[in-house]
């Protein structure tokens, strides 16, 4: 909402500098988003009058107007075709700052000789003054412009750009703002006096109103003005409309817009003679009923929308836009002026559905009060008669099916203290509310007041609404800052939040960079994860109104996004890339919100170490991924094992399932080559993934402390030759099963020349240790023999010679 | 005999004196203290001497032996120190060469910010809770005084889930704010309540330098007997003080959110111009940080809490802007582009 201060000053004396006023309004909830100074650089520009126009001796297209400034006269050279003697213009002295009509840059006016004649100053166009883009002719000022007055005084203004919150439609008006300024500054309001002559013929004989849908139209008022003459509205009105961002049309339409800006009540003017049956019917549209709106576009309506109609047809979409069939035109002589109140939700729905946001819509959908219709209607009728002539029919029509009695609200000082945390006296409270136009009735009680909200306020329903008024007008800075003084509530932290934190911190300690990606993805991306195409099961959850095709489905996994990122980062990063995301995936459930599961997914590829003058380029591989998983699970105190995996996106023989207490809760593996190619990655990629939601129950117990050994350990190395197909884990499990074996580490895996075909050599370092005594060689030898016997009998292992 | 010992001693010590490296030192003890040395021979031949001479010569020979051993130790130490010093001089490293880099990982700047904010509120007795991102219209809007066709819905363009109920309405959406968790908490928890609710939120909006269709928010809620607007001011002021620094000015002004009354907007003095007005703050000198207010009685009541007994405050803020302000990041899309050249800076 744009508010020119000169207009505002018509209703309230402004005693503060503009920036201070802006600050007061902002603090009180009416945010001044911008302050525009019109004519801020109009020094040396004054109002002048053309007293003579002589031809230029050397040029047919140029003339030499003489401009009277009251105390002096100047002759200038101009090419403008639109001037005549008696016109008032803006005269710029040499030295004035003007916008160059051709370059658009601000420049200083110099004395110039044009075709042999010196031009001492200049009559300005709107563009040169920065008022509009019009550069066709010289800007003509209203005849009442005071001769010789600085243009900045006459036309200059300060315009506030206000951001009005949805609860304050009353502030979508100059008078509404004036009311808040009055309360904030203590100045009195002076509102326009409304009166006009009425003719003898009663309006009721010339138009009838029927509200068929009272749920959507609580009130419908109208006046009738006959004998009007359509013309341009006066300059001052056009300027105000332009300053507020509205386009002048003609005197009738301009008045409706002007009064809407002034009072906040949208109005609509019908050409009375084009209302066929002289009946106004306020009804729901029929499904698929059509109407051509003022902008010439045919609109298809539905039964949820409200129209203004005569007997035959709709003549307007109520509160949204008028119909072309009843539009005020140059031939119009009689005006039926509508001032009505429509259901906010219905207007919002209609405006949104037809994509017709308008100034009127914006006011109705925020819920203006029906009491506003009459003052606005009378004011507009008065202005139409003043600007377009004609006379008003006797009386107004006023159908008011939605009349509500608003009960006063009881407000006590203790309620105010309870909410604001600071005491206000009843006098202070009543003072603030009265200044805003609330009617306050105090009784014998010194602590309670009965408050009725003024007819323009639609946002006051209960005591807290009044308390906010007290707080915002007094100033939030008058409320102290205190810390909560109540006892601390019990805390029941959600374990998953803690787990997520631990996992994130752990992953960064393994040099993984956290990423956050969009939760929405596309089927195309998800399909890239399938080496052999097949329908996704279950289908991911679709968004009904996707913004873009690549954000249509809620992700059922984190993989696709991570691989996309890997590809993007690979373009400029040739070092190792380790990324993880910890976030939710969304799995559909019948008739319910989706299951949101917390998943950890990581990918790694490229060199293991940062390439430097110290180290070369060993590549990350499966066992790095496994190491991260094991490290993480160990930090979480979870016992896990790895079993053969079956994830279709992973390499069939280079993957493992993570198994915890018999549950498969994750995977690690090398990405299937078809999958990584689909993501345009051309190097091996390793991936790990854990369902953290499922893991959570296994992370909540504590791992018990292991005493630090007091007796020395004995270390033995065993090199075994064994069939290729036997896994390390089987060997390790056997060795670990023996008493005194504290640790088993594999330190070499070899297959090749010195080992028979189909065999491999595994070298183990076994640490023997007792918690009760220092081991003797004999003890260790005995266990080692037993180990070898068992490895030999169960796995066919032999000692390597 | 004694004279011979004296000679051995002085020759040995003289020779020791002349040795200048550990290497040369190795043969010296062989020569003078070894099995075949003169001194050892004398010590071995002691038994052949007459008893009175044996005692004198024996004592002296041992004295010489100890003397030589000590001298050797001393010499060795001197030589070792000299060699260390020389080697230290020789083996100077170029400390300006780059380090052997350890690969490092970083938390996402949004995560870091969220954890920092949560820690501040946890220290004031708030508990961190989370709620669903795919939400019912009810918790996102209706429960918060935003019925269908309310203009406040226009400011939060919504992505709807493709699923309709019997009346043809779409009941599920991607939550547009974490205030939906506030609605759930009011319904499920019993006062006293102090919670903060971080998480992802979604808007049906095209991306640009200041908008992304997904971003982060944190909401907060306190419900108890006797909570006032002074408490919300104090709590949020304390947050701002800890997050933005002691000397950063804070401003509370009236604003409107359907689920609070009175409504508050908190702004901090602009980080660039410190209040003078610049492009970052739109010339206002202030940067809006969060919305807050006293929880609307209807919202409490709808969730089953009696507003006559309890008062409550609520607040909500966008997270992404905070690291943007702190680090001077000018494009919000960088957070979700996952460019590691960006992410590893934090």
mmCIF file of C-alpha atoms in Angstrom, chain A residues 373-637:
data_model
loop_
_atom_site.group_PDB
_atom_site.id
_atom_site.type_symbol
_atom_site.label_atom_id
_atom_site.label_comp_id
_atom_site.label_asym_id
_atom_site.label_seq_id
_atom_site.Cartn_x
_atom_site.Cartn_y
_atom_site.Cartn_z
ATOM 1 C CA UNK A 373 -19.998 0.186 2.909
ATOM 2 C CA UNK A 374 -22.148 3.226 3.707
ATOM 3 C CA UNK A 375 -19.528 5.910 4.465
ATOM 4 C CA UNK A 376 -17.578 4.908 1.367
ATOM 5 C CA UNK A 377 -20.680 4.852 -0.803
ATOM 6 C CA UNK A 378 -21.719 8.318 0.332
ATOM 7 C CA UNK A 379 -18.221 9.692 -0.137
ATOM 8 C CA UNK A 380 -18.019 8.294 -3.683
ATOM 9 C CA UNK A 381 -21.477 9.579 -4.568
ATOM 10 C CA UNK A 382 -20.445 13.017 -3.333
ATOM 11 C CA UNK A 383 -17.263 12.965 -5.415
ATOM 12 C CA UNK A 384 -19.008 11.721 -8.555
ATOM 13 C CA UNK A 385 -21.505 14.536 -8.369
ATOM 14 C CA UNK A 386 -18.689 16.974 -7.780
ATOM 15 C CA UNK A 387 -16.539 15.708 -10.671
ATOM 16 C CA UNK A 388 -19.051 14.389 -13.192
ATOM 17 C CA UNK A 389 -22.135 16.389 -12.407
ATOM 18 C CA UNK A 390 -25.559 14.739 -12.278
ATOM 19 C CA UNK A 391 -27.737 14.194 -9.271
ATOM 20 C CA UNK A 392 -28.174 11.419 -6.793
ATOM 21 C CA UNK A 393 -31.456 9.631 -6.406
ATOM 22 C CA UNK A 394 -33.102 10.020 -3.061
ATOM 23 C CA UNK A 395 -31.743 7.599 -0.518
ATOM 24 C CA UNK A 396 -29.620 4.476 -0.870
ATOM 25 C CA UNK A 397 -30.455 0.830 -1.217
ATOM 26 C CA UNK A 398 -29.093 -1.222 1.634
ATOM 27 C CA UNK A 399 -29.624 -4.955 1.943
ATOM 28 C CA UNK A 400 -27.927 -6.208 5.090
ATOM 29 C CA UNK A 401 -28.679 -9.867 5.759
ATOM 30 C CA UNK A 402 -25.416 -10.444 7.564
ATOM 31 C CA UNK A 403 -25.775 -7.895 10.299
ATOM 32 C CA UNK A 404 -24.003 -8.990 13.452
ATOM 33 C CA UNK A 405 -24.174 -7.573 16.894
ATOM 34 C CA UNK A 406 -20.705 -7.454 18.251
ATOM 35 C CA UNK A 407 -20.646 -7.911 21.962
ATOM 36 C CA UNK A 408 -18.267 -5.656 23.856
ATOM 37 C CA UNK A 409 -15.100 -7.272 25.148
ATOM 38 C CA UNK A 410 -14.304 -7.084 28.833
ATOM 39 C CA UNK A 411 -10.707 -6.224 29.509
ATOM 40 C CA UNK A 412 -9.083 -6.093 32.908
ATOM 41 C CA UNK A 413 -5.753 -4.702 33.976
ATOM 42 C CA UNK A 414 -4.813 -8.120 35.322
ATOM 43 C CA UNK A 415 -5.361 -9.701 31.902
ATOM 44 C CA UNK A 416 -3.023 -7.148 30.385
ATOM 45 C CA UNK A 417 -0.367 -7.860 33.000
ATOM 46 C CA UNK A 418 -0.818 -11.611 32.588
ATOM 47 C CA UNK A 419 0.011 -11.415 28.892
ATOM 48 C CA UNK A 420 2.477 -8.552 28.704
ATOM 49 C CA UNK A 421 4.332 -9.137 31.949
ATOM 50 C CA UNK A 422 4.162 -5.478 32.933
ATOM 51 C CA UNK A 423 1.449 -3.428 34.626
ATOM 52 C CA UNK A 424 -0.661 -0.862 32.814
ATOM 53 C CA UNK A 425 -3.142 1.328 34.619
ATOM 54 C CA UNK A 426 -6.745 1.303 33.483
ATOM 55 C CA UNK A 427 -6.289 4.915 32.403
ATOM 56 C CA UNK A 428 -3.363 3.996 30.193
ATOM 57 C CA UNK A 429 -5.309 1.149 28.625
ATOM 58 C CA UNK A 430 -8.405 3.248 28.029
ATOM 59 C CA UNK A 431 -6.235 6.065 26.674
ATOM 60 C CA UNK A 432 -4.642 3.870 24.027
ATOM 61 C CA UNK A 433 -7.880 2.203 22.983
ATOM 62 C CA UNK A 434 -9.792 5.475 22.801
ATOM 63 C CA UNK A 435 -7.095 7.007 20.629
ATOM 64 C CA UNK A 436 -7.644 4.155 18.190
ATOM 65 C CA UNK A 437 -11.381 4.774 18.091
ATOM 66 C CA UNK A 438 -12.478 2.037 20.492
ATOM 67 C CA UNK A 439 -15.477 2.837 22.673
ATOM 68 C CA UNK A 440 -14.497 2.194 26.286
ATOM 69 C CA UNK A 441 -17.072 1.927 29.031
ATOM 70 C CA UNK A 442 -15.679 1.835 32.540
ATOM 71 C CA UNK A 443 -17.874 0.890 35.436
ATOM 72 C CA UNK A 444 -17.356 1.244 39.163
ATOM 73 C CA UNK A 445 -14.594 -1.287 38.872
ATOM 74 C CA UNK A 446 -11.249 0.397 38.720
ATOM 75 C CA UNK A 447 -9.681 -2.574 36.989
ATOM 76 C CA UNK A 448 -12.012 -3.497 34.158
ATOM 77 C CA UNK A 449 -13.292 -1.854 31.011
ATOM 78 C CA UNK A 450 -15.885 -2.861 28.454
ATOM 79 C CA UNK A 451 -14.565 -2.241 24.954
ATOM 80 C CA UNK A 452 -16.390 -2.028 21.645
ATOM 81 C CA UNK A 453 -14.272 -1.982 18.523
ATOM 82 C CA UNK A 454 -14.828 0.767 15.960
ATOM 83 C CA UNK A 455 -16.716 -0.135 12.791
ATOM 84 C CA UNK A 456 -13.591 -0.276 10.625
ATOM 85 C CA UNK A 457 -11.664 -2.799 12.714
ATOM 86 C CA UNK A 458 -12.277 -6.417 11.736
ATOM 87 C CA UNK A 459 -9.371 -7.946 13.655
ATOM 88 C CA UNK A 460 -10.600 -7.535 17.228
ATOM 89 C CA UNK A 461 -12.302 -10.634 18.647
ATOM 90 C CA UNK A 462 -11.038 -11.178 22.149
ATOM 91 C CA UNK A 463 -9.088 -9.668 24.986
ATOM 92 C CA UNK A 464 -5.637 -10.571 23.590
ATOM 93 C CA UNK A 465 -6.431 -8.550 20.485
ATOM 94 C CA UNK A 466 -6.970 -5.502 22.672
ATOM 95 C CA UNK A 467 -3.852 -6.297 24.653
ATOM 96 C CA UNK A 468 -1.825 -6.241 21.449
ATOM 97 C CA UNK A 469 -3.262 -2.799 20.670
ATOM 98 C CA UNK A 470 -2.122 -1.539 24.066
ATOM 99 C CA UNK A 471 1.328 -3.054 23.556
ATOM 100 C CA UNK A 472 1.945 -1.890 20.017
ATOM 101 C CA UNK A 473 0.752 1.675 20.487
ATOM 102 C CA UNK A 474 2.657 2.024 23.763
ATOM 103 C CA UNK A 475 5.659 0.384 22.105
ATOM 104 C CA UNK A 476 7.108 -3.091 22.524
ATOM 105 C CA UNK A 477 10.251 -1.466 23.872
ATOM 106 C CA UNK A 478 8.235 -0.529 26.984
ATOM 107 C CA UNK A 479 7.824 -4.199 27.818
ATOM 108 C CA UNK A 480 10.745 -5.519 29.886
ATOM 109 C CA UNK A 481 12.983 -8.432 28.885
ATOM 110 C CA UNK A 482 12.846 -11.252 31.434
ATOM 111 C CA UNK A 483 14.042 -14.840 31.443
ATOM 112 C CA UNK A 484 11.566 -17.649 32.049
ATOM 113 C CA UNK A 485 11.273 -17.993 35.777
ATOM 114 C CA UNK A 486 9.278 -21.221 36.003
ATOM 115 C CA UNK A 487 10.962 -24.449 37.139
ATOM 116 C CA UNK A 488 12.673 -26.273 34.268
ATOM 117 C CA UNK A 489 10.374 -28.806 32.641
ATOM 118 C CA UNK A 490 11.384 -32.444 32.583
ATOM 119 C CA UNK A 491 13.406 -33.382 29.535
ATOM 120 C CA UNK A 492 12.747 -36.513 27.510
ATOM 121 C CA UNK A 493 15.173 -36.180 24.635
ATOM 122 C CA UNK A 494 14.315 -38.100 21.501
ATOM 123 C CA UNK A 495 17.094 -40.702 21.123
ATOM 124 C CA UNK A 496 17.090 -40.431 17.312
ATOM 125 C CA UNK A 497 18.182 -36.783 17.539
ATOM 126 C CA UNK A 498 21.177 -37.758 19.621
ATOM 127 C CA UNK A 499 21.981 -40.679 17.336
ATOM 128 C CA UNK A 500 21.921 -38.432 14.272
ATOM 129 C CA UNK A 501 24.299 -36.025 15.949
ATOM 130 C CA UNK A 502 26.713 -38.823 16.881
ATOM 131 C CA UNK A 503 26.616 -40.289 13.393
ATOM 132 C CA UNK A 504 27.234 -36.927 11.738
ATOM 133 C CA UNK A 505 30.168 -36.146 14.005
ATOM 134 C CA UNK A 506 31.579 -39.618 13.511
ATOM 135 C CA UNK A 507 31.377 -39.396 9.720
ATOM 136 C CA UNK A 508 33.171 -36.064 9.637
ATOM 137 C CA UNK A 509 35.916 -37.629 11.749
ATOM 138 C CA UNK A 510 36.368 -40.122 8.902
ATOM 139 C CA UNK A 511 36.910 -37.181 6.545
ATOM 140 C CA UNK A 512 33.429 -37.297 5.073
ATOM 141 C CA UNK A 513 31.847 -34.031 3.979
ATOM 142 C CA UNK A 514 28.213 -33.636 4.889
ATOM 143 C CA UNK A 515 25.839 -32.576 2.130
ATOM 144 C CA UNK A 516 22.158 -31.669 2.199
ATOM 145 C CA UNK A 517 20.152 -32.294 -0.935
ATOM 146 C CA UNK A 518 16.567 -31.645 -1.941
ATOM 147 C CA UNK A 519 14.023 -34.175 -0.772
ATOM 148 C CA UNK A 520 12.336 -34.083 -4.149
ATOM 149 C CA UNK A 521 13.669 -35.903 -7.162
ATOM 150 C CA UNK A 522 12.446 -37.377 -10.448
ATOM 151 C CA UNK A 523 11.578 -40.885 -11.587
ATOM 152 C CA UNK A 524 14.242 -40.528 -14.227
ATOM 153 C CA UNK A 525 16.897 -40.081 -11.529
ATOM 154 C CA UNK A 526 15.570 -42.995 -9.472
ATOM 155 C CA UNK A 527 15.493 -45.221 -12.541
ATOM 156 C CA UNK A 528 19.172 -44.595 -13.098
ATOM 157 C CA UNK A 529 19.779 -46.669 -9.960
ATOM 158 C CA UNK A 530 18.444 -49.755 -11.711
ATOM 159 C CA UNK A 531 20.945 -51.606 -13.891
ATOM 160 C CA UNK A 532 18.042 -53.460 -15.496
ATOM 161 C CA UNK A 533 14.908 -51.334 -15.866
ATOM 162 C CA UNK A 534 11.753 -52.361 -14.003
ATOM 163 C CA UNK A 535 8.874 -50.465 -12.406
ATOM 164 C CA UNK A 536 9.653 -48.968 -9.002
ATOM 165 C CA UNK A 537 8.028 -50.810 -6.132
ATOM 166 C CA UNK A 538 6.517 -49.148 -4.226
ATOM 167 C CA UNK A 539 5.993 -46.103 -6.401
ATOM 168 C CA UNK A 540 7.473 -43.046 -4.660
ATOM 169 C CA UNK A 541 5.147 -40.341 -3.387
ATOM 170 C CA UNK A 542 4.245 -37.759 -5.982
ATOM 171 C CA UNK A 543 3.750 -34.045 -5.439
ATOM 172 C CA UNK A 544 0.575 -32.791 -7.116
ATOM 173 C CA UNK A 545 2.034 -29.456 -8.172
ATOM 174 C CA UNK A 546 5.736 -29.989 -8.870
ATOM 175 C CA UNK A 547 7.671 -26.802 -9.491
ATOM 176 C CA UNK A 548 9.962 -28.508 -11.996
ATOM 177 C CA UNK A 549 10.047 -31.949 -13.602
ATOM 178 C CA UNK A 550 13.168 -32.894 -11.642
ATOM 179 C CA UNK A 551 11.366 -32.273 -8.331
ATOM 180 C CA UNK A 552 8.247 -34.329 -8.707
ATOM 181 C CA UNK A 553 8.722 -37.279 -6.331
ATOM 182 C CA UNK A 554 9.721 -37.553 -2.699
ATOM 183 C CA UNK A 555 12.960 -39.475 -2.552
ATOM 184 C CA UNK A 556 12.754 -43.110 -1.405
ATOM 185 C CA UNK A 557 16.546 -43.171 -0.976
ATOM 186 C CA UNK A 558 19.464 -40.763 -0.776
ATOM 187 C CA UNK A 559 21.552 -42.486 -3.441
ATOM 188 C CA UNK A 560 20.417 -40.733 -6.579
ATOM 189 C CA UNK A 561 21.145 -37.267 -5.177
ATOM 190 C CA UNK A 562 24.563 -38.270 -3.857
ATOM 191 C CA UNK A 563 25.606 -39.761 -7.187
ATOM 192 C CA UNK A 564 24.435 -36.663 -9.013
ATOM 193 C CA UNK A 565 26.562 -34.566 -6.690
ATOM 194 C CA UNK A 566 29.549 -36.857 -7.136
ATOM 195 C CA UNK A 567 29.359 -36.358 -10.882
ATOM 196 C CA UNK A 568 29.026 -32.589 -10.489
ATOM 197 C CA UNK A 569 31.963 -32.336 -8.103
ATOM 198 C CA UNK A 570 34.167 -34.625 -10.186
ATOM 199 C CA UNK A 571 34.296 -31.954 -12.875
ATOM 200 C CA UNK A 572 36.730 -29.896 -10.845
ATOM 201 C CA UNK A 573 37.918 -32.172 -8.048
ATOM 202 C CA UNK A 574 40.482 -34.845 -8.911
ATOM 203 C CA UNK A 575 41.183 -35.820 -5.304
ATOM 204 C CA UNK A 576 39.301 -38.333 -3.208
ATOM 205 C CA UNK A 577 35.628 -37.487 -2.684
ATOM 206 C CA UNK A 578 33.914 -38.679 0.462
ATOM 207 C CA UNK A 579 30.361 -37.441 0.924
ATOM 208 C CA UNK A 580 27.527 -38.350 3.203
ATOM 209 C CA UNK A 581 23.992 -37.247 3.729
ATOM 210 C CA UNK A 582 21.888 -38.012 6.751
ATOM 211 C CA UNK A 583 18.284 -37.298 6.001
ATOM 212 C CA UNK A 584 14.837 -38.657 5.626
ATOM 213 C CA UNK A 585 13.437 -40.857 2.918
ATOM 214 C CA UNK A 586 9.698 -41.040 2.392
ATOM 215 C CA UNK A 587 7.878 -44.312 1.962
ATOM 216 C CA UNK A 588 4.169 -44.432 1.148
ATOM 217 C CA UNK A 589 1.608 -45.780 3.604
ATOM 218 C CA UNK A 590 -2.056 -46.407 2.953
ATOM 219 C CA UNK A 591 -4.321 -43.507 3.943
ATOM 220 C CA UNK A 592 -1.683 -42.034 6.179
ATOM 221 C CA UNK A 593 1.296 -39.749 6.189
ATOM 222 C CA UNK A 594 4.323 -41.452 4.673
ATOM 223 C CA UNK A 595 6.862 -43.239 6.787
ATOM 224 C CA UNK A 596 9.799 -40.891 7.205
ATOM 225 C CA UNK A 597 12.894 -42.941 7.852
ATOM 226 C CA UNK A 598 16.243 -41.464 8.815
ATOM 227 C CA UNK A 599 18.900 -42.859 6.527
ATOM 228 C CA UNK A 600 22.657 -42.429 6.368
ATOM 229 C CA UNK A 601 24.173 -42.773 2.933
ATOM 230 C CA UNK A 602 27.796 -42.192 2.013
ATOM 231 C CA UNK A 603 29.816 -42.476 -1.151
ATOM 232 C CA UNK A 604 33.548 -42.507 -1.719
ATOM 233 C CA UNK A 605 35.724 -42.581 -4.783
ATOM 234 C CA UNK A 606 39.092 -41.453 -6.034
ATOM 235 C CA UNK A 607 42.489 -41.342 -4.278
ATOM 236 C CA UNK A 608 42.595 -42.291 -0.620
ATOM 237 C CA UNK A 609 45.027 -39.577 0.403
ATOM 238 C CA UNK A 610 45.205 -35.995 -0.614
ATOM 239 C CA UNK A 611 47.672 -35.878 -3.478
ATOM 240 C CA UNK A 612 50.764 -34.061 -2.265
ATOM 241 C CA UNK A 613 54.527 -34.103 -2.414
ATOM 242 C CA UNK A 614 54.376 -36.746 0.322
ATOM 243 C CA UNK A 615 52.023 -39.282 -1.084
ATOM 244 C CA UNK A 616 50.817 -40.885 -4.237
ATOM 245 C CA UNK A 617 47.448 -41.938 -5.484
ATOM 246 C CA UNK A 618 46.196 -45.192 -3.952
ATOM 247 C CA UNK A 619 42.471 -45.425 -4.659
ATOM 248 C CA UNK A 620 39.710 -45.738 -2.123
ATOM 249 C CA UNK A 621 38.040 -49.117 -2.237
ATOM 250 C CA UNK A 622 35.525 -51.463 -0.684
ATOM 251 C CA UNK A 623 37.561 -51.844 2.492
ATOM 252 C CA UNK A 624 37.600 -48.084 3.098
ATOM 253 C CA UNK A 625 33.816 -48.150 2.996
ATOM 254 C CA UNK A 626 33.803 -51.148 5.318
ATOM 255 C CA UNK A 627 36.240 -49.418 7.640
ATOM 256 C CA UNK A 628 33.989 -46.398 7.956
ATOM 257 C CA UNK A 629 31.008 -48.583 8.723
ATOM 258 C CA UNK A 630 32.884 -50.630 11.304
ATOM 259 C CA UNK A 631 34.350 -47.548 12.916
ATOM 260 C CA UNK A 632 30.978 -45.880 13.096
ATOM 261 C CA UNK A 633 29.236 -48.940 14.516
ATOM 262 C CA UNK A 634 31.975 -49.453 17.048
ATOM 263 C CA UNK A 635 31.602 -45.864 18.209
ATOM 264 C CA UNK A 636 27.885 -46.477 18.543
ATOM 265 C CA UNK A 637 28.570 -49.658 20.513
#
